[in-house]
PDB file of C-alpha atoms in Angstrom:
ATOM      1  CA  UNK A   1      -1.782  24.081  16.336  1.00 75.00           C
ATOM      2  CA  UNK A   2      -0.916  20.402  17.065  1.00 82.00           C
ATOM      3  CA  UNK A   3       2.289  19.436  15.088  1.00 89.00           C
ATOM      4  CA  UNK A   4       1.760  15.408  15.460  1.00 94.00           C
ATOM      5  CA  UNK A   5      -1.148  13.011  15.269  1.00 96.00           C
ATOM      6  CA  UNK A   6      -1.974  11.252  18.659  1.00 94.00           C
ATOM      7  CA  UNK A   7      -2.072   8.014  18.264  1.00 97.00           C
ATOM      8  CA  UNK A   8      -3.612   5.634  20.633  1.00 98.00           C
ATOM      9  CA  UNK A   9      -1.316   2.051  21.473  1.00 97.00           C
ATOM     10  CA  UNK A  10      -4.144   0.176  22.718  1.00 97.00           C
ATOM     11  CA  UNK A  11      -7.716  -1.385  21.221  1.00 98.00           C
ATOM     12  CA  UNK A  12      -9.645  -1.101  24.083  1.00 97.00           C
ATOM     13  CA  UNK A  13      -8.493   2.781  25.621  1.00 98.00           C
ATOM     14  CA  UNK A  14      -9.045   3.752  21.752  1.00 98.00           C
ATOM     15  CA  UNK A  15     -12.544   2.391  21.342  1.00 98.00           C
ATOM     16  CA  UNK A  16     -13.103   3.790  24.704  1.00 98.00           C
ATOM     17  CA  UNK A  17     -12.097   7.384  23.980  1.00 98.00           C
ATOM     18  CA  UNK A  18     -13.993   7.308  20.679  1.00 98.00           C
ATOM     19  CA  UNK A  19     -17.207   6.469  22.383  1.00 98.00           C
ATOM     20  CA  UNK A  20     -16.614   9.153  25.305  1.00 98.00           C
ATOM     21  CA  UNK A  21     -15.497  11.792  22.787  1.00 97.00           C
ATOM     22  CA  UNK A  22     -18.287  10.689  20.076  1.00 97.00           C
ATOM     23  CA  UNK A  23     -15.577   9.794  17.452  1.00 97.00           C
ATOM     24  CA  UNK A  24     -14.454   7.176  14.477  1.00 98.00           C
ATOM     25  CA  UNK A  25     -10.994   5.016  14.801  1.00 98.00           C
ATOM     26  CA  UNK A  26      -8.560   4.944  12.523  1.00 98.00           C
ATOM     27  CA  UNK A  27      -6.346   1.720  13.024  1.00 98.00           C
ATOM     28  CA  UNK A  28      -3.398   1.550  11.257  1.00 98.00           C
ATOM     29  CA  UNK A  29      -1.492  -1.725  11.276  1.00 98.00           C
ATOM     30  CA  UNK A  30       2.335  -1.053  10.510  1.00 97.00           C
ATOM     31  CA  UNK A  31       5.241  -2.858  10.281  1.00 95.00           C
ATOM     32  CA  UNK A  32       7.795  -0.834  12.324  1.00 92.00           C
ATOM     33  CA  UNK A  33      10.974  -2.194  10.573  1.00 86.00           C
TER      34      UNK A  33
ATOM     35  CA  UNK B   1       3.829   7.005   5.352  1.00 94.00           C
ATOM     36  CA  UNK B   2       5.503   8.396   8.279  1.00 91.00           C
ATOM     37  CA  UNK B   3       7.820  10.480   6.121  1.00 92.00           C
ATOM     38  CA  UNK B   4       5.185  11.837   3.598  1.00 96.00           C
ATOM     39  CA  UNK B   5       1.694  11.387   4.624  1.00 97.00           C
ATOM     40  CA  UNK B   6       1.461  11.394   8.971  1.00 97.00           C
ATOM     41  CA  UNK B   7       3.914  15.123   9.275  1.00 97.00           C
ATOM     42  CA  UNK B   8       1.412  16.321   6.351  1.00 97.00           C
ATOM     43  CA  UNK B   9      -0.488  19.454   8.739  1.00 96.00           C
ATOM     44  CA  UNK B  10      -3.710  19.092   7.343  1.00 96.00           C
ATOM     45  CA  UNK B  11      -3.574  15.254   7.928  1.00 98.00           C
ATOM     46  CA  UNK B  12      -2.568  15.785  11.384  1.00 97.00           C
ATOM     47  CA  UNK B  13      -5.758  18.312  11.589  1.00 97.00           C
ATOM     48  CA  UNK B  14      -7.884  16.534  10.375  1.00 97.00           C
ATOM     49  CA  UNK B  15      -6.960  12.771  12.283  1.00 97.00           C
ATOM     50  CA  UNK B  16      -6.764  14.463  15.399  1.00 96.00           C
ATOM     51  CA  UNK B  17      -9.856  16.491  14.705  1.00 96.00           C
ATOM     52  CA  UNK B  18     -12.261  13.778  13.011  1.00 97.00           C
ATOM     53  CA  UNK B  19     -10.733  10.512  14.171  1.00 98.00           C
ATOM     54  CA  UNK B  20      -8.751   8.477  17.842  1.00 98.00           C
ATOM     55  CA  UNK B  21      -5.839   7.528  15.859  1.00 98.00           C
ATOM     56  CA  UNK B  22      -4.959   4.101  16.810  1.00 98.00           C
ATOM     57  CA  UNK B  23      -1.496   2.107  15.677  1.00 98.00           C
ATOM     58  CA  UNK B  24      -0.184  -1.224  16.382  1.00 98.00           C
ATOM     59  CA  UNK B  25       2.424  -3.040  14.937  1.00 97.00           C
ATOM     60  CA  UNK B  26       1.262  -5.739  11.525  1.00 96.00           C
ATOM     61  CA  UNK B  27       1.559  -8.531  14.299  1.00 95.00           C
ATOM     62  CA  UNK B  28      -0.257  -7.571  17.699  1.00 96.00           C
ATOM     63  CA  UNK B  29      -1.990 -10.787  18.157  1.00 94.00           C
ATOM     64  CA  UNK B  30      -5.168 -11.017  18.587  1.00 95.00           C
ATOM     65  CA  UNK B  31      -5.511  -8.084  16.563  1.00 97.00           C
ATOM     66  CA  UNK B  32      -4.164  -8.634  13.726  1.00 97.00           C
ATOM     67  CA  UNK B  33      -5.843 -11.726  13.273  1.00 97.00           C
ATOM     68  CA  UNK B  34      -9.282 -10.900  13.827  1.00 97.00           C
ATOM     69  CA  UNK B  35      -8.915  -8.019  11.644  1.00 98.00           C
ATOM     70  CA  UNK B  36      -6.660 -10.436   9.098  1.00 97.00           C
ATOM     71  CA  UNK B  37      -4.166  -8.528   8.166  1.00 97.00           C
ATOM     72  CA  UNK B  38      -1.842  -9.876   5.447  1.00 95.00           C
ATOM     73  CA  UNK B  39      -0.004  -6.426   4.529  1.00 96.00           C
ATOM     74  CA  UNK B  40       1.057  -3.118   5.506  1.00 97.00           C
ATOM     75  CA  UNK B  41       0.057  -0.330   5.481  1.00 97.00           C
ATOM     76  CA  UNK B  42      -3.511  -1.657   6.603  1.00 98.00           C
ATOM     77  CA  UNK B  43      -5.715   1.301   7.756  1.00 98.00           C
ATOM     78  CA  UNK B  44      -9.572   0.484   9.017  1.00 98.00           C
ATOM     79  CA  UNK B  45     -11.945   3.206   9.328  1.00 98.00           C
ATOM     80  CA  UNK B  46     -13.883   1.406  12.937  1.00 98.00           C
ATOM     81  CA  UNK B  47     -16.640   3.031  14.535  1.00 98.00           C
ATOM     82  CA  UNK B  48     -16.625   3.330  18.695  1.00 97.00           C
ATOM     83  CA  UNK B  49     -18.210  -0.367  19.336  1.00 97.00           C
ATOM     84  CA  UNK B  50     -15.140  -1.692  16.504  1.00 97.00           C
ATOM     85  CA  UNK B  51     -17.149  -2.908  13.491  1.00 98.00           C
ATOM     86  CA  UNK B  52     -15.106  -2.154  10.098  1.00 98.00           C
ATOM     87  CA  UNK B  53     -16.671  -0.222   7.822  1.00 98.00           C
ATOM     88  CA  UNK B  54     -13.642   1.090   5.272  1.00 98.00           C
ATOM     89  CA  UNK B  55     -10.289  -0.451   4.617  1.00 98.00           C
ATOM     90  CA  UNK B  56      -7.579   0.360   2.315  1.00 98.00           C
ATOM     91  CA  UNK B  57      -4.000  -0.971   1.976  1.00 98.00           C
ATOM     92  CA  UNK B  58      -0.871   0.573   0.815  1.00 97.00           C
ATOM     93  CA  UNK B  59       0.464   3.634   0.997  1.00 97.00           C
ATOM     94  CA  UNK B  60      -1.328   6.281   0.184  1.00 98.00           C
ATOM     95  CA  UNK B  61      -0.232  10.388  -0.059  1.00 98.00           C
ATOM     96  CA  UNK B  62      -1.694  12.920   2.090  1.00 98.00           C
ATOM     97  CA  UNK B  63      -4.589  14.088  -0.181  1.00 98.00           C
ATOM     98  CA  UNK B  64      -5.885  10.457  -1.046  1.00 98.00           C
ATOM     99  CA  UNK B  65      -5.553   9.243   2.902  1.00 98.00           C
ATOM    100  CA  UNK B  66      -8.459  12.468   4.001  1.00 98.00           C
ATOM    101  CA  UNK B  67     -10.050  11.043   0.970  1.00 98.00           C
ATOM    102  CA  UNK B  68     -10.397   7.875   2.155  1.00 98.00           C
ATOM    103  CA  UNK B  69     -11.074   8.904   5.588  1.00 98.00           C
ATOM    104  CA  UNK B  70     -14.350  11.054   4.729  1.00 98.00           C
ATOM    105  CA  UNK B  71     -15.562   7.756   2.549  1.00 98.00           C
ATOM    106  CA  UNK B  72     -15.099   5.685   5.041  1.00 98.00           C
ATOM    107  CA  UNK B  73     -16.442   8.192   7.680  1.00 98.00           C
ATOM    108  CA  UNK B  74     -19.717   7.862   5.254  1.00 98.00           C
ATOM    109  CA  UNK B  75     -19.575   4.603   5.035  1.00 98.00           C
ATOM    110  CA  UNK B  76     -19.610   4.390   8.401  1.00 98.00           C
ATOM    111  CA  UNK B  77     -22.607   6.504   8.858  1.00 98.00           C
ATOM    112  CA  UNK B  78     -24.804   5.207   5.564  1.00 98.00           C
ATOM    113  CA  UNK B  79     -24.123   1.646   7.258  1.00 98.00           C
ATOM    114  CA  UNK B  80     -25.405   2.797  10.625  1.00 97.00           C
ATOM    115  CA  UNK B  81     -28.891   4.457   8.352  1.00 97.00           C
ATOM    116  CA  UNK B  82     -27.398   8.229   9.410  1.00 98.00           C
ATOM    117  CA  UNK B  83     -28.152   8.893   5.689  1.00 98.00           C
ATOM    118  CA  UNK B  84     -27.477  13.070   6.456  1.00 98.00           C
ATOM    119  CA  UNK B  85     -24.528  12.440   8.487  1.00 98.00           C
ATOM    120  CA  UNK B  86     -23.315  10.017   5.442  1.00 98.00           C
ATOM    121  CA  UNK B  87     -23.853  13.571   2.719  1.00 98.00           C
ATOM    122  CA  UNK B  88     -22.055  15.669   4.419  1.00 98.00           C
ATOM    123  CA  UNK B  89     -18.625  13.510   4.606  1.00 98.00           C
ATOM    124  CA  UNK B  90     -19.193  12.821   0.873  1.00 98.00           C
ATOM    125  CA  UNK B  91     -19.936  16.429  -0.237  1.00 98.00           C
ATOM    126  CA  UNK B  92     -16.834  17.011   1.657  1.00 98.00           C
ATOM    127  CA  UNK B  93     -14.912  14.416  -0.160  1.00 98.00           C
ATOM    128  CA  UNK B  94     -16.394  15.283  -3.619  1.00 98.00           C
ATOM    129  CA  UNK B  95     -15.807  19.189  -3.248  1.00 98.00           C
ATOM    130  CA  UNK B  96     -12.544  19.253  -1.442  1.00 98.00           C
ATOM    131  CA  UNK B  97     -11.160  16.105  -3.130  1.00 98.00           C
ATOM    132  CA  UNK B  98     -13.010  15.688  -6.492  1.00 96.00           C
ATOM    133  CA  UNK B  99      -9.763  14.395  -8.278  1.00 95.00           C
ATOM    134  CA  UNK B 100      -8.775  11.836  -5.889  1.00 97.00           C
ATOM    135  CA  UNK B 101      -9.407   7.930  -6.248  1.00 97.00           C
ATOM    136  CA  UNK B 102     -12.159   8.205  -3.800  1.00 98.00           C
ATOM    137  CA  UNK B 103     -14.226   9.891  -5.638  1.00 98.00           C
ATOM    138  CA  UNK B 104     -16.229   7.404  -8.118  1.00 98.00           C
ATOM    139  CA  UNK B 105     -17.151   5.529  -4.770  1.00 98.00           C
ATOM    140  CA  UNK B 106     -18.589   8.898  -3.339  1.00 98.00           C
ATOM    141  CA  UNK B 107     -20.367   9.721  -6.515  1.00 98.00           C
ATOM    142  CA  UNK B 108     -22.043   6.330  -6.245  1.00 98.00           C
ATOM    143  CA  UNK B 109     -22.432   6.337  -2.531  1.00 98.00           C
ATOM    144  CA  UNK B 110     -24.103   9.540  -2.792  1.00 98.00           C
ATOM    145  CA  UNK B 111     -27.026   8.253  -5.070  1.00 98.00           C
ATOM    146  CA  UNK B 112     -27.839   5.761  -2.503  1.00 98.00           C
ATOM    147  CA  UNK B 113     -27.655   8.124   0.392  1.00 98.00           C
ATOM    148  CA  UNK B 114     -29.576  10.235  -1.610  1.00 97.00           C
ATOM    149  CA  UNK B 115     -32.275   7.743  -2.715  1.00 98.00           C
ATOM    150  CA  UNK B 116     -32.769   6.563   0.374  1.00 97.00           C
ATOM    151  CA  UNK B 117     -33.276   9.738   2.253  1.00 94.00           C
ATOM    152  CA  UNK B 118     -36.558   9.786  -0.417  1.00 95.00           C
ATOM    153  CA  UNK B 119     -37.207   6.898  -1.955  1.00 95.00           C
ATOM    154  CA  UNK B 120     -36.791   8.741  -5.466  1.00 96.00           C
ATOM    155  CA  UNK B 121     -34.367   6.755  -7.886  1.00 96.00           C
ATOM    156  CA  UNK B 122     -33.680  10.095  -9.788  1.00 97.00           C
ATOM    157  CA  UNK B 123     -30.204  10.612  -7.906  1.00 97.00           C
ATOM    158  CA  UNK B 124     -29.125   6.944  -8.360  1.00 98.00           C
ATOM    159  CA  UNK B 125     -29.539   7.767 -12.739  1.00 98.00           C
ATOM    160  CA  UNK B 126     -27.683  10.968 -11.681  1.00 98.00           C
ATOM    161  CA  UNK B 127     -25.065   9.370  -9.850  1.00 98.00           C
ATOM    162  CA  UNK B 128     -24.559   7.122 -13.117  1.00 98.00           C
ATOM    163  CA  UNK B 129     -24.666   9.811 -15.591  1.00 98.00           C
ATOM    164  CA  UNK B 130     -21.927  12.001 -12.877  1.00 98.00           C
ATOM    165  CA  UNK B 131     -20.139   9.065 -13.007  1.00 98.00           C
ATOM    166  CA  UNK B 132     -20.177   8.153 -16.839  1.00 98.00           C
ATOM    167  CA  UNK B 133     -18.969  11.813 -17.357  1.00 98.00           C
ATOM    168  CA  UNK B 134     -16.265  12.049 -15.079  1.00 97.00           C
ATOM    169  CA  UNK B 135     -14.532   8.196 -14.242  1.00 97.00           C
ATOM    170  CA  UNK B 136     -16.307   6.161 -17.126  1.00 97.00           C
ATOM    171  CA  UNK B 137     -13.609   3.536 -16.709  1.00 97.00           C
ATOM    172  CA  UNK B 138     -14.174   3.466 -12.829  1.00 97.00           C
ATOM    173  CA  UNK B 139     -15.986  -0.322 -11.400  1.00 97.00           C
ATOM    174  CA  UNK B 140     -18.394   2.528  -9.921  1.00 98.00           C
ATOM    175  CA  UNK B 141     -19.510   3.650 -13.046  1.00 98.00           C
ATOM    176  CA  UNK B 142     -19.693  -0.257 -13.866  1.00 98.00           C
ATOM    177  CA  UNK B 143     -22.142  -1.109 -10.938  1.00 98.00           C
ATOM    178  CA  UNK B 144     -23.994   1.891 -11.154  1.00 98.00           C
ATOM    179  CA  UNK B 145     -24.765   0.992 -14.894  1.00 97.00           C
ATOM    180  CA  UNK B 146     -28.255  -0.354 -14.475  1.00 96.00           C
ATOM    181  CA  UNK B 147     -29.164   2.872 -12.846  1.00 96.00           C
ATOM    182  CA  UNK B 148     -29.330   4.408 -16.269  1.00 94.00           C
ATOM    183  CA  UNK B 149     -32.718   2.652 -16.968  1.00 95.00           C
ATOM    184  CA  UNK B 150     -34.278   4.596 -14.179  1.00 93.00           C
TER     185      UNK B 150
END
């Protein structure tokens, strides 16, 4: 069982990865402090 | 967020599962621009060639964020005409997550699916009546208010 969510740093290797794995994006804009 | 919501198992499930998690900092230019962003949290529901389809903002706890995630994943699919794919993300929502502030929009959203998968208005008047009975101060039960004529 995964213990963490894997997030993706970059746009375009996200968008890519959704497309090859047939997937949605979530993009989360934070403010890291 | 990161102390309530993202070490939540069943959000970590079901983003890894459902969704490529994707997180940048408020400012990443161009990003954050062409997205315009004014606040965190900002989360976008983007399908794989980047067009928005769901947005919320603020913090929301683990229960409301899958919420939000199966409306927007059909949103996503009722604005791409996957009216089937659309159902089964809101059935989801609606059975799984019937008390959360997603809801109303599901209720509605579902009518339309519905309706336009046959061309029959009875399931927009059903989504009203649903809708009147459950969240009558919602803005859903406020838009689907003509629907009662039908």
């Amino acid at each position: 069982m995964e213990t963490k969510i894997n997030w993706e740093s970059k746009f375009d290797k996200a968008l890519a990865r959704a497309k090859e794995e047939k997937k949605s994006v979530l993009l989360d804009f934070f403010n890291p402090g | 967020m990161d102390a309530v919501t993202y070490p939540e198992p069943n959000v970590i499930k079901f983003l890894n599962q459902n969704f490529i998690p994707l997180r940048v900092p408020f400012d990443t230019k161009p990003l954050a621009t062409d997205f315009n962003v004014t606040w965190t949290p900002t989360l976008i529901t983007l399908s794989a060639d980047g067009k928005e389809h769901h947005r919320t903002v603020g913090f929301l706890g683990p229960e409301e964020l899958v919420a939000s995630l199966l409306l927007g994943l059909g949103k996503l699919f009722f604005d791409n005409e996957k009216f089937n794919e659309a159902l089964k993300h809101l059935d989801k929502l609606l059975s799984d997550y019937a008390k959360s502030d997603s809801a109303p929009e599901a209720i509605y959203l579902r009518g339309v699916c519905r309706y336009k998968n046959t061309h029959d208005p009875k399931p927009l008047k059903e989504g009203y009546e649903k809708l009147q009975a459950e969240y009558p101060s919602s803005e859903w039960t406020k838009r689907a208010y003509p629907y009662r004529l039908l």
